[in-house]
CSV table of C-alpha atoms in Angstrom, one decimal:
chain,number,residue,atom,x,y,z
A,1223,MET,CA,-24.4,-9.0,34.6
A,1224,GLY,CA,-20.8,-8.8,35.8
A,1225,LEU,CA,-20.8,-12.5,36.2
A,1226,PHE,CA,-21.1,-13.0,32.4
A,1227,LYS,CA,-18.7,-10.3,31.4
A,1228,LYS,CA,-15.6,-11.8,29.7
A,1229,ASP,CA,-12.3,-11.1,31.3
A,1230,TYR,CA,-10.3,-9.9,28.3
A,1231,SER,CA,-7.2,-9.1,30.3
A,1232,LYS,CA,-6.4,-12.8,30.6
A,1233,LYS,CA,-6.7,-13.5,26.9
A,1234,SER,CA,-3.7,-13.6,24.6
A,1235,ASP,CA,-3.1,-11.0,21.9
A,1236,GLU,CA,-3.9,-13.6,19.3
A,1237,GLU,CA,-7.2,-14.5,20.9
A,1238,LEU,CA,-8.1,-10.8,21.1
A,1239,MET,CA,-7.4,-10.4,17.4
A,1240,SER,CA,-9.7,-13.3,16.7
A,1241,LEU,CA,-12.4,-11.7,18.7
A,1242,LEU,CA,-11.8,-8.3,17.0
A,1243,THR,CA,-12.2,-9.9,13.6
A,1244,LYS,CA,-15.7,-10.9,14.7
A,1245,GLY,CA,-16.4,-7.3,15.7
A,1246,GLY,CA,-15.6,-7.4,19.4
A,1247,GLN,CA,-15.1,-3.8,20.7
A,1248,SER,CA,-13.9,-5.1,24.1
A,1249,ALA,CA,-11.2,-7.0,22.4
A,1250,PHE,CA,-10.1,-3.9,20.6
A,1251,ASP,CA,-10.1,-1.9,23.9
A,1252,GLU,CA,-7.9,-4.5,25.5
A,1253,LEU,CA,-5.4,-4.5,22.7
A,1254,TYR,CA,-5.4,-0.7,22.8
A,1255,LYS,CA,-4.8,-0.8,26.5
A,1256,ARG,CA,-1.8,-3.1,26.0
A,1257,TYR,CA,-0.1,-1.5,23.1
A,1258,SER,CA,-1.0,2.1,22.8
A,1259,LYS,CA,1.5,3.4,25.3
A,1260,PRO,CA,4.6,1.4,24.2
A,1261,LEU,CA,3.8,2.1,20.5
A,1262,LEU,CA,3.3,5.8,21.1
A,1263,ASN,CA,6.7,5.9,22.8
A,1264,PHE,CA,8.2,3.9,20.0
A,1265,PHE,CA,6.9,6.3,17.4
A,1266,PHE,CA,7.9,9.2,19.6
A,1267,ARG,CA,11.5,8.1,19.7
A,1268,MET,CA,11.6,7.1,16.1
A,1269,LEU,CA,10.2,10.5,15.1
A,1270,ASN,CA,12.7,12.6,17.0
A,1271,ASN,CA,10.3,13.3,19.9
A,1272,ASP,CA,7.6,14.7,17.6
A,1273,ARG,CA,4.6,13.9,19.8
A,1274,GLU,CA,1.9,15.1,17.4
A,1275,LYS,CA,3.2,13.0,14.6
A,1276,ALA,CA,3.7,10.0,16.9
A,1277,GLU,CA,0.0,10.3,18.0
A,1278,ASP,CA,-1.1,10.5,14.4
A,1279,MET,CA,0.8,7.4,13.6
A,1280,LEU,CA,-0.5,5.6,16.6
A,1281,HIS,CA,-4.1,6.4,15.5
A,1282,ASP,CA,-3.4,5.2,11.9
A,1283,LEU,CA,-1.8,2.0,13.2
A,1284,PHE,CA,-4.8,1.1,15.3
A,1285,LEU,CA,-7.1,2.1,12.5
A,1286,LYS,CA,-5.5,-0.6,10.3
A,1287,ILE,CA,-6.6,-3.3,12.7
A,1288,ILE,CA,-10.1,-1.9,12.9
A,1289,GLU,CA,-10.5,-1.7,9.1
A,1290,LYS,CA,-8.7,-4.9,8.2
A,1291,PRO,CA,-8.3,-7.2,11.2
A,1292,GLU,CA,-8.3,-10.2,8.9
A,1293,SER,CA,-4.9,-9.1,7.5
A,1294,PHE,CA,-3.4,-10.5,10.7
A,1295,ASP,CA,-1.9,-13.9,10.1
A,1296,GLY,CA,-3.0,-16.1,13.1
A,1297,ASN,CA,0.2,-18.2,12.8
A,1298,LYS,CA,2.4,-15.3,13.8
A,1299,LYS,CA,2.8,-13.6,17.1
A,1300,PHE,CA,0.6,-10.5,17.3
A,1301,ASN,CA,3.3,-8.5,19.0
A,1302,THR,CA,5.8,-9.1,16.2
A,1303,TRP,CA,3.2,-8.5,13.4
A,1304,PHE,CA,2.1,-5.2,15.0
A,1305,TYR,CA,5.6,-3.9,15.4
A,1306,THR,CA,6.3,-4.8,11.8
A,1307,LEU,CA,3.4,-2.6,10.8
A,1308,ALA,CA,4.7,0.2,12.9
A,1309,SER,CA,8.2,-0.2,11.5
A,1310,ASN,CA,6.9,-0.1,8.0
A,1311,MET,CA,5.0,3.1,8.8
A,1312,ILE,CA,8.2,4.6,10.1
A,1313,LYS,CA,10.1,3.6,7.0
A,1314,ASN,CA,7.4,5.2,4.8
A,1315,GLU,CA,7.5,8.3,6.9
A,1316,TYR,CA,11.2,8.6,6.6
A,1317,ARG,CA,11.0,8.1,2.9
A,1318,SER,CA,8.3,10.8,2.5
A,1319,ARG,CA,10.1,13.5,4.3
A,1320,GLN,CA,13.4,14.6,5.7
A,1321,ILE,CA,13.0,14.1,9.3
A,1322,ARG,CA,16.0,16.0,10.6
A,1323,SER,CA,15.0,19.4,11.7
A,1324,GLU,CA,17.2,22.4,11.7
A,1325,HIS,CA,16.9,22.5,15.5
A,1326,GLU,CA,18.5,19.0,15.8
A,1327,LYS,CA,21.2,19.9,13.4
A,1328,GLN,CA,22.0,22.9,15.6
A,1329,THR,CA,22.0,20.7,18.7
A,1330,LEU,CA,24.4,18.3,17.0
A,1331,ALA,CA,26.7,21.1,16.0
A,1332,ASN,CA,26.8,22.6,19.4
A,1333,GLY,CA,26.7,19.3,21.3
A,1334,ASN,CA,30.2,19.3,22.7
A,1335,GLU,CA,30.1,22.9,23.7
A,1336,LEU,CA,26.8,22.4,25.5
A,1337,PHE,CA,28.0,19.4,27.3
A,1338,GLU,CA,31.0,21.2,28.7
A,1339,LEU,CA,28.6,23.6,30.4
A,1340,ASN,CA,26.7,20.7,32.0
A,1341,SER,CA,29.5,18.1,32.4
A,1342,GLU,CA,29.5,18.1,36.1
A,1343,SER,CA,25.9,17.0,36.4
A,1344,PHE,CA,24.5,14.5,34.0
A,1345,ASP,CA,21.9,16.2,31.9
A,1346,ARG,CA,19.4,13.6,30.8
A,1347,LYS,CA,17.7,15.9,28.3
A,1348,LEU,CA,20.8,16.8,26.7
A,1349,PHE,CA,21.9,13.2,26.5
A,1350,ASP,CA,18.7,12.3,24.8
A,1351,SER,CA,19.0,15.1,22.3
A,1352,ARG,CA,22.6,14.0,21.5
A,1353,LEU,CA,21.6,10.4,21.3
A,1354,GLN,CA,18.8,11.2,18.8
A,1355,SER,CA,21.3,13.2,16.8
A,1356,GLU,CA,23.8,10.4,16.7
A,1357,LEU,CA,21.0,7.9,15.8
A,1358,ASP,CA,19.9,10.1,13.0
A,1359,LYS,CA,23.3,9.5,11.4
A,1360,PHE,CA,22.3,5.9,10.9
A,1361,ASP,CA,19.7,4.6,8.5
A,1362,VAL,CA,16.1,4.0,9.6
A,1363,GLU,CA,16.5,0.3,9.9
A,1364,THR,CA,19.4,0.6,12.3
A,1365,LYS,CA,17.5,3.2,14.3
A,1366,THR,CA,14.5,0.9,14.4
A,1367,ILE,CA,16.7,-2.0,15.6
A,1368,PHE,CA,18.1,0.2,18.3
A,1369,ASN,CA,14.7,1.3,19.6
A,1370,LEU,CA,13.3,-2.2,19.5
A,1371,ARG,CA,16.2,-3.5,21.5
A,1372,PHE,CA,16.7,-0.7,24.0
A,1373,THR,CA,13.3,0.8,24.5
A,1374,GLU,CA,11.0,-2.0,23.7
A,1375,GLU,CA,13.4,-4.6,25.1
A,1376,MET,CA,12.6,-7.1,22.5
A,1377,SER,CA,14.6,-10.3,21.9
A,1378,ILE,CA,17.0,-10.6,19.0
A,1379,ARG,CA,14.7,-13.2,17.5
A,1380,GLN,CA,11.7,-10.9,17.6
A,1381,ILE,CA,13.6,-8.0,16.1
A,1382,ALA,CA,14.9,-10.3,13.3
A,1383,GLU,CA,11.3,-11.3,12.5
A,1384,ILE,CA,10.1,-7.7,12.5
A,1385,MET,CA,13.0,-6.6,10.3
A,1386,ASN,CA,12.8,-9.7,8.2
A,1387,CYS,CA,16.5,-10.5,8.4
A,1388,PRO,CA,18.7,-13.1,10.1
A,1389,GLU,CA,19.4,-12.9,13.8
A,1390,GLY,CA,23.1,-12.7,13.1
A,1391,THR,CA,22.6,-9.6,11.1
A,1392,ILE,CA,20.7,-8.0,13.9
A,1393,LYS,CA,23.4,-8.8,16.4
A,1394,SER,CA,26.1,-7.6,14.2
A,1395,ARG,CA,24.3,-4.3,13.5
A,1396,LEU,CA,23.5,-3.8,17.2
A,1397,PHE,CA,27.1,-4.4,18.2
A,1398,TYR,CA,28.4,-2.0,15.7
A,1399,LEU,CA,25.8,0.6,16.6
A,1400,THR,CA,26.4,0.4,20.3
A,1401,LYS,CA,30.1,0.6,19.8
A,1402,GLN,CA,29.8,3.7,17.7
A,1403,LEU,CA,27.4,5.3,20.0
A,1404,SER,CA,29.5,4.6,23.1
A,1405,LYS,CA,32.4,6.3,21.4
A,1406,LYS,CA,30.4,9.3,20.5
A,1407,LEU,CA,28.5,9.6,23.7
A,1408,SER,CA,31.2,8.8,26.2
A,1409,VAL,CA,31.7,12.5,26.6
A,1410,TYR,CA,28.4,12.6,28.6
A,1411,LYS,CA,29.7,10.3,31.3
A,1412,PRO,CA,32.6,12.2,32.9
A,1413,GLU,CA,33.9,9.1,34.6
A,1414,LEU,CA,34.5,7.5,31.2
A,1415,ASN,CA,37.0,10.1,30.3
B,293,MET,CA,39.6,-7.1,18.7
B,294,ASN,CA,36.9,-6.9,16.1
B,295,MET,CA,33.6,-8.5,17.2
B,296,GLU,CA,31.9,-8.1,13.8
B,297,THR,CA,34.4,-10.5,12.3
B,298,THR,CA,35.1,-12.8,15.2
B,299,SER,CA,31.6,-13.6,16.3
B,300,ASN,CA,28.3,-11.8,16.3
B,301,THR,CA,26.5,-14.7,18.1
B,302,ASP,CA,28.2,-13.8,21.4
B,303,LEU,CA,26.3,-10.6,21.7
B,304,ASP,CA,23.9,-12.1,24.3
B,305,LYS,CA,26.9,-13.0,26.6
B,306,LEU,CA,28.5,-9.6,26.0
B,307,GLU,CA,25.3,-7.7,26.8
B,308,GLU,CA,24.9,-9.6,30.0
B,309,MET,CA,28.4,-8.6,31.1
B,310,LEU,CA,27.8,-5.0,29.9
B,311,HIS,CA,24.6,-4.7,31.9
B,312,ASN,CA,25.9,-6.2,35.1
B,313,LYS,CA,29.7,-5.8,35.5
B,314,MET,CA,32.3,-3.1,35.2
B,315,PHE,CA,35.5,-4.3,33.4
B,316,ASP,CA,37.3,-4.6,36.7
B,317,GLU,CA,34.6,-6.8,38.1
B,318,LEU,CA,35.0,-9.4,35.3
B,319,SER,CA,36.7,-12.7,36.1
B,320,PRO,CA,40.1,-13.3,34.4
B,321,ALA,CA,38.5,-15.7,31.9
B,322,ASP,CA,35.8,-13.1,31.1
B,323,LYS,CA,38.4,-10.4,30.8
B,324,GLN,CA,40.3,-12.6,28.3
B,325,TRP,CA,37.0,-13.3,26.4
B,326,VAL,CA,36.2,-9.6,26.2
B,327,ALA,CA,39.8,-8.7,25.3
B,328,ASN,CA,39.5,-10.9,22.2
B,329,ARG,CA,36.6,-8.6,21.1
B,330,LEU,CA,36.9,-5.2,22.7
B,331,SER,CA,39.5,-3.0,24.3
B,332,GLU,CA,39.0,-2.2,28.0
B,333,GLU,CA,38.1,1.4,27.0
B,334,GLU,CA,35.5,0.2,24.5
B,335,TYR,CA,34.0,-2.2,27.1
B,336,THR,CA,33.8,0.6,29.7
B,337,SER,CA,32.1,3.0,27.2
B,338,MET,CA,29.6,0.4,26.1
B,339,SER,CA,28.8,-0.6,29.6
B,340,ALA,CA,28.1,3.0,30.5
B,341,LEU,CA,25.9,3.4,27.4
B,342,TYR,CA,23.9,0.4,28.4
B,343,THR,CA,23.4,1.8,31.9
B,344,VAL,CA,22.4,5.2,30.6
B,345,LEU,CA,20.0,3.8,28.1
B,346,LYS,CA,18.2,1.8,30.8
B,347,VAL,CA,17.8,5.0,32.8
B,348,GLN,CA,16.8,6.9,29.7
B,349,LYS,CA,14.1,4.4,28.8
B,350,GLN,CA,12.4,5.0,32.2
B,351,SER,CA,12.7,8.8,31.9
B,352,ILE,CA,10.8,9.1,28.6
B,353,ASP,CA,7.4,7.7,29.0
B,354,ILE,CA,4.5,9.5,27.4
B,355,GLU,CA,0.8,8.6,27.6
B,356,PRO,CA,-1.5,8.7,24.5
B,357,HIS,CA,-4.2,11.4,24.7
B,358,GLU,CA,-7.8,10.5,25.2
B,359,TYR,CA,-8.9,11.9,21.9
B,360,ILE,CA,-7.1,9.2,20.0
B,361,LYS,CA,-9.1,6.4,21.6
B,362,ASN,CA,-12.3,8.4,21.0
B,363,LYS,CA,-11.6,8.8,17.3
B,364,LEU,CA,-10.8,5.1,17.1
B,365,ASP,CA,-14.0,4.2,18.9
B,366,LYS,CA,-16.0,6.2,16.4
B,367,ALA,CA,-14.2,4.4,13.5
B,368,PHE,CA,-14.9,1.1,15.1
B,369,ALA,CA,-18.6,2.0,15.5
B,370,ALA,CA,-18.8,3.1,11.9
B,371,LYS,CA,-17.2,-0.1,10.7
B,372,ALA,CA,-19.6,-2.2,12.9
B,373,SER,CA,-22.7,-0.4,11.6
B,374,HIS,CA,-21.5,-0.7,8.0
B,375,LYS,CA,-21.0,-4.4,8.4
B,376,GLY,CA,-24.4,-4.7,10.0
B,377,VAL,CA,-26.2,-3.3,7.0
B,378,PHE,CA,-24.7,-5.9,4.7
B,379,ARG,CA,-24.6,-8.9,7.1
B,380,LEU,CA,-27.7,-11.1,6.7
B,381,ASN,CA,-28.0,-14.0,9.0
B,382,ILE,CA,-29.2,-16.5,6.4
B,383,PRO,CA,-27.5,-19.9,6.4
B,384,LEU,CA,-25.7,-20.9,3.3
B,385,TYR,CA,-27.9,-23.9,2.6
B,386,GLN,CA,-31.0,-21.7,2.6
B,387,THR,CA,-29.4,-19.4,0.1
B,388,ALA,CA,-28.5,-22.3,-2.1
B,389,ALA,CA,-32.0,-23.8,-1.9
B,390,ALA,CA,-33.5,-20.4,-2.8
B,391,ALA,CA,-31.2,-20.2,-5.8
B,392,ILE,CA,-32.2,-23.7,-7.0
B,393,ILE,CA,-35.9,-23.0,-6.7
B,394,PHE,CA,-35.5,-19.7,-8.5
B,395,PHE,CA,-33.7,-21.4,-11.3
B,396,PHE,CA,-36.4,-24.0,-11.8
B,397,VAL,CA,-39.2,-21.6,-11.5
B,398,GLY,CA,-37.5,-19.4,-14.0
B,399,SER,CA,-37.0,-22.3,-16.4
B,400,GLY,CA,-40.7,-23.3,-16.0
B,401,VAL,CA,-41.8,-19.9,-17.0
B,402,ASN,CA,-39.9,-20.2,-20.2
B,403,VAL,CA,-41.3,-23.7,-20.9
B,404,PHE,CA,-44.9,-22.6,-20.8
B,405,GLN,CA,-44.5,-19.4,-22.7
B,406,PRO,CA,-45.0,-19.9,-26.4
B,407,GLU,CA,-41.9,-18.9,-28.5
B,408,GLN,CA,-42.6,-15.9,-30.4
B,409,THR,CA,-41.2,-15.0,-33.8
B,410,LYS,CA,-38.9,-12.1,-33.7
B,411,VAL,CA,-39.2,-9.4,-36.4
B,412,ILE,CA,-35.6,-8.6,-37.5
B,413,HIS,CA,-36.5,-5.6,-39.6
B,414,THR,CA,-39.2,-3.3,-38.3
B,415,THR,CA,-39.5,-1.6,-41.7
B,416,SER,CA,-41.5,-3.6,-44.1
B,417,GLN,CA,-40.6,-3.4,-47.8
B,418,VAL,CA,-43.4,-3.0,-50.2
B,419,ILE,CA,-42.6,-4.1,-53.7
B,420,LYS,CA,-45.1,-2.9,-56.3
B,421,TYR,CA,-45.1,-4.6,-59.7
B,422,VAL,CA,-47.2,-3.1,-62.4
B,423,ASP,CA,-48.0,-6.6,-63.8
B,424,ARG,CA,-48.2,-8.6,-60.6
B,425,PRO,CA,-50.1,-8.4,-57.3
B,426,VAL,CA,-48.5,-6.1,-54.7
B,427,LYS,CA,-46.6,-8.0,-52.1
B,428,LEU,CA,-45.5,-7.1,-48.6
B,429,ILE,CA,-42.3,-8.7,-47.6
B,430,GLN,CA,-41.6,-8.9,-43.9
B,431,TYR,CA,-38.3,-10.4,-42.6
B,432,VAL,CA,-38.9,-12.5,-39.5
B,433,LYS,CA,-36.7,-14.9,-37.6
B,434,ILE,CA,-38.3,-18.3,-37.1
B,435,PRO,CA,-37.1,-20.3,-34.1
B,436,VAL,CA,-36.0,-23.9,-34.9
B,437,GLN,CA,-38.7,-25.5,-32.9
B,438,ILE,CA,-41.5,-23.6,-34.7
B,439,LYS,CA,-39.8,-24.4,-38.0
B,440,GLU,CA,-39.9,-28.1,-37.3
B,441,LYS,CA,-43.5,-27.9,-36.1
B,442,GLN,CA,-44.5,-26.2,-39.4
B,443,LYS,CA,-42.7,-29.0,-41.3
B,444,GLU,CA,-44.6,-31.6,-39.4
B,445,LYS,CA,-47.9,-29.9,-40.3
B,446,GLY,CA,-46.9,-30.0,-43.9
B,447,ASN,CA,-46.4,-26.3,-44.2
B,448,LYS,CA,-43.7,-24.9,-46.5
B,449,VAL,CA,-40.8,-23.4,-44.8
B,450,ILE,CA,-38.3,-21.6,-47.1
B,451,GLN,CA,-34.9,-23.0,-46.3
B,452,ALA,CA,-32.9,-21.3,-49.0
B,453,THR,CA,-33.9,-17.8,-47.9
B,454,ASP,CA,-33.7,-18.8,-44.3
B,455,ASN,CA,-35.9,-16.7,-42.0
B,456,ILE,CA,-37.6,-14.8,-44.8
B,457,VAL,CA,-41.3,-15.1,-45.4
B,458,ASN,CA,-43.2,-13.5,-48.2
B,459,SER,CA,-46.8,-12.7,-47.6
B,460,GLY,CA,-49.2,-11.1,-49.9
B,461,ILE,CA,-51.2,-8.1,-49.2
B,462,PRO,CA,-54.8,-9.0,-48.5
B,463,GLU,CA,-57.2,-8.4,-51.3
B,464,PHE,CA,-59.3,-6.0,-49.3
B,465,ASN,CA,-56.5,-3.5,-49.6
B,466,SER,CA,-58.5,-1.5,-52.1
B,467,GLU,CA,-55.9,1.3,-52.5
B,468,TYR,CA,-53.3,-1.0,-53.9
B,469,LEU,CA,-55.8,-2.7,-56.1
B,470,ARG,CA,-57.0,0.6,-57.4
B,471,GLN,CA,-53.4,1.7,-58.2
B,472,GLN,CA,-52.8,-1.7,-59.9
B,473,GLU,CA,-55.9,-1.2,-62.1
B,474,ILE,CA,-54.9,2.3,-63.1
B,475,ALA,CA,-51.4,1.1,-63.9
B,476,MET,CA,-52.7,-1.7,-66.1
B,477,THR,CA,-55.1,0.7,-67.9
B,478,ASN,CA,-52.3,3.1,-68.6
B,479,ILE,CA,-50.0,0.3,-70.0
B,480,ASN,CA,-52.8,-0.9,-72.3
B,481,HIS,CA,-53.4,2.6,-73.5
B,482,VAL,CA,-49.8,3.0,-74.4
B,483,LEU,CA,-49.7,-0.3,-76.2
B,484,ASN,CA,-52.8,0.6,-78.2
B,485,GLU,CA,-51.4,4.0,-79.4
B,486,GLN,CA,-51.0,4.1,-83.1
B,487,ASN,CA,-48.7,7.1,-83.7
B,488,GLY,CA,-46.7,7.0,-80.7
B,489,SER,CA,-45.5,10.0,-78.7
B,490,SER,CA,-42.4,11.5,-77.2
B,491,MET,CA,-41.4,10.8,-73.6
B,492,GLY,CA,-42.0,14.5,-72.7
B,493,GLY,CA,-45.4,14.6,-74.3
B,494,ASP,CA,-46.4,11.2,-73.2
B,495,THR,CA,-48.8,12.2,-70.5
B,496,VAL,CA,-50.1,8.7,-70.2
B,497,LEU,CA,-46.6,7.4,-69.3
B,498,GLN,CA,-46.1,10.3,-66.9
B,499,LYS,CA,-49.4,9.5,-65.2
B,500,MET,CA,-48.4,5.9,-64.9
B,501,LEU,CA,-45.0,6.8,-63.4
B,502,VAL,CA,-46.7,9.2,-60.9
B,503,THR,CA,-49.2,6.5,-60.0
B,504,VAL,CA,-46.5,3.8,-59.5
B,505,TYR,CA,-44.1,5.9,-57.6
């Protein structure tokens, strides 16, 4: 039987989506294997490390392709289309609730003081918390661009497609964002001072 | 000094430098290129940020729980079973052929069935005249085909009162005939009265009215 089993790992995302439209469970399994982890981490970062919410959104995202696989436009890259769905879900989530928690505001307020206590050794956790707080000062689009670029390592072109805006705009926003962040976060790298 | 206004298309080149070289490691030409966009301090800060972000990406890496996949598998199975109920593997041409056959068979049934007259009013109206035979008027709708056939046979079809046919009550309806006779007798009796009588005392007229109504 193994001889006749299809090797889905060699198929492209787009081919898998085509098979999924015809009801292929194995195609779905392969897509889940490829995208569940990166997308969970994307949601996790975008939702201020709220794992429970990130997992809910991951579930809802994959449910969309189970229920309406035909909504995928075969002329587009699956990767771009899927991240566009994820970004839209994030936007809706931001609209529906104020995502900043009191805890994070507290961290932001006490950031410099905390850093001074740990300045001699780089505290990864603290840096992440501070980074999140700084990112929260930007709008959801800018934050999405940042995560797509630095955590998903997407090209400018892909990000432009996902965000539905020109590449120049993405570059401009990324440049401005990294410049601002580097100013704010330089305190975490003692050798920068 | 401001990259947003000078050029945003050079980000790729700048990012490559930020990822790979400290400011001191840049060539004089690259230093000049950077200096047109950023200060040395800004370059150093951004370079550090890029390095930290790279490390940070690797440090945060969570795996999805198994239950998410299980829930999705159940949803997938439910969708598949739902689709299975409604999905019939009948080719389109067979469906079309069946529809055509059904259409002709249906039409054939109508052709061989005689057209029936449709009674518009279910309530018949009985008009009783004291001096004429009692008639039963029934309103019926006569289809055009039947109307034409009737004409061909020489039968009279009333056009002016379209769709209305008057038909007399059969003579063997003894009750109506008896009432008619009583009425006529009463009328003759009144006509033959010599002295006349008041309406209140006119028992004959009263009887007649009772009989008629």
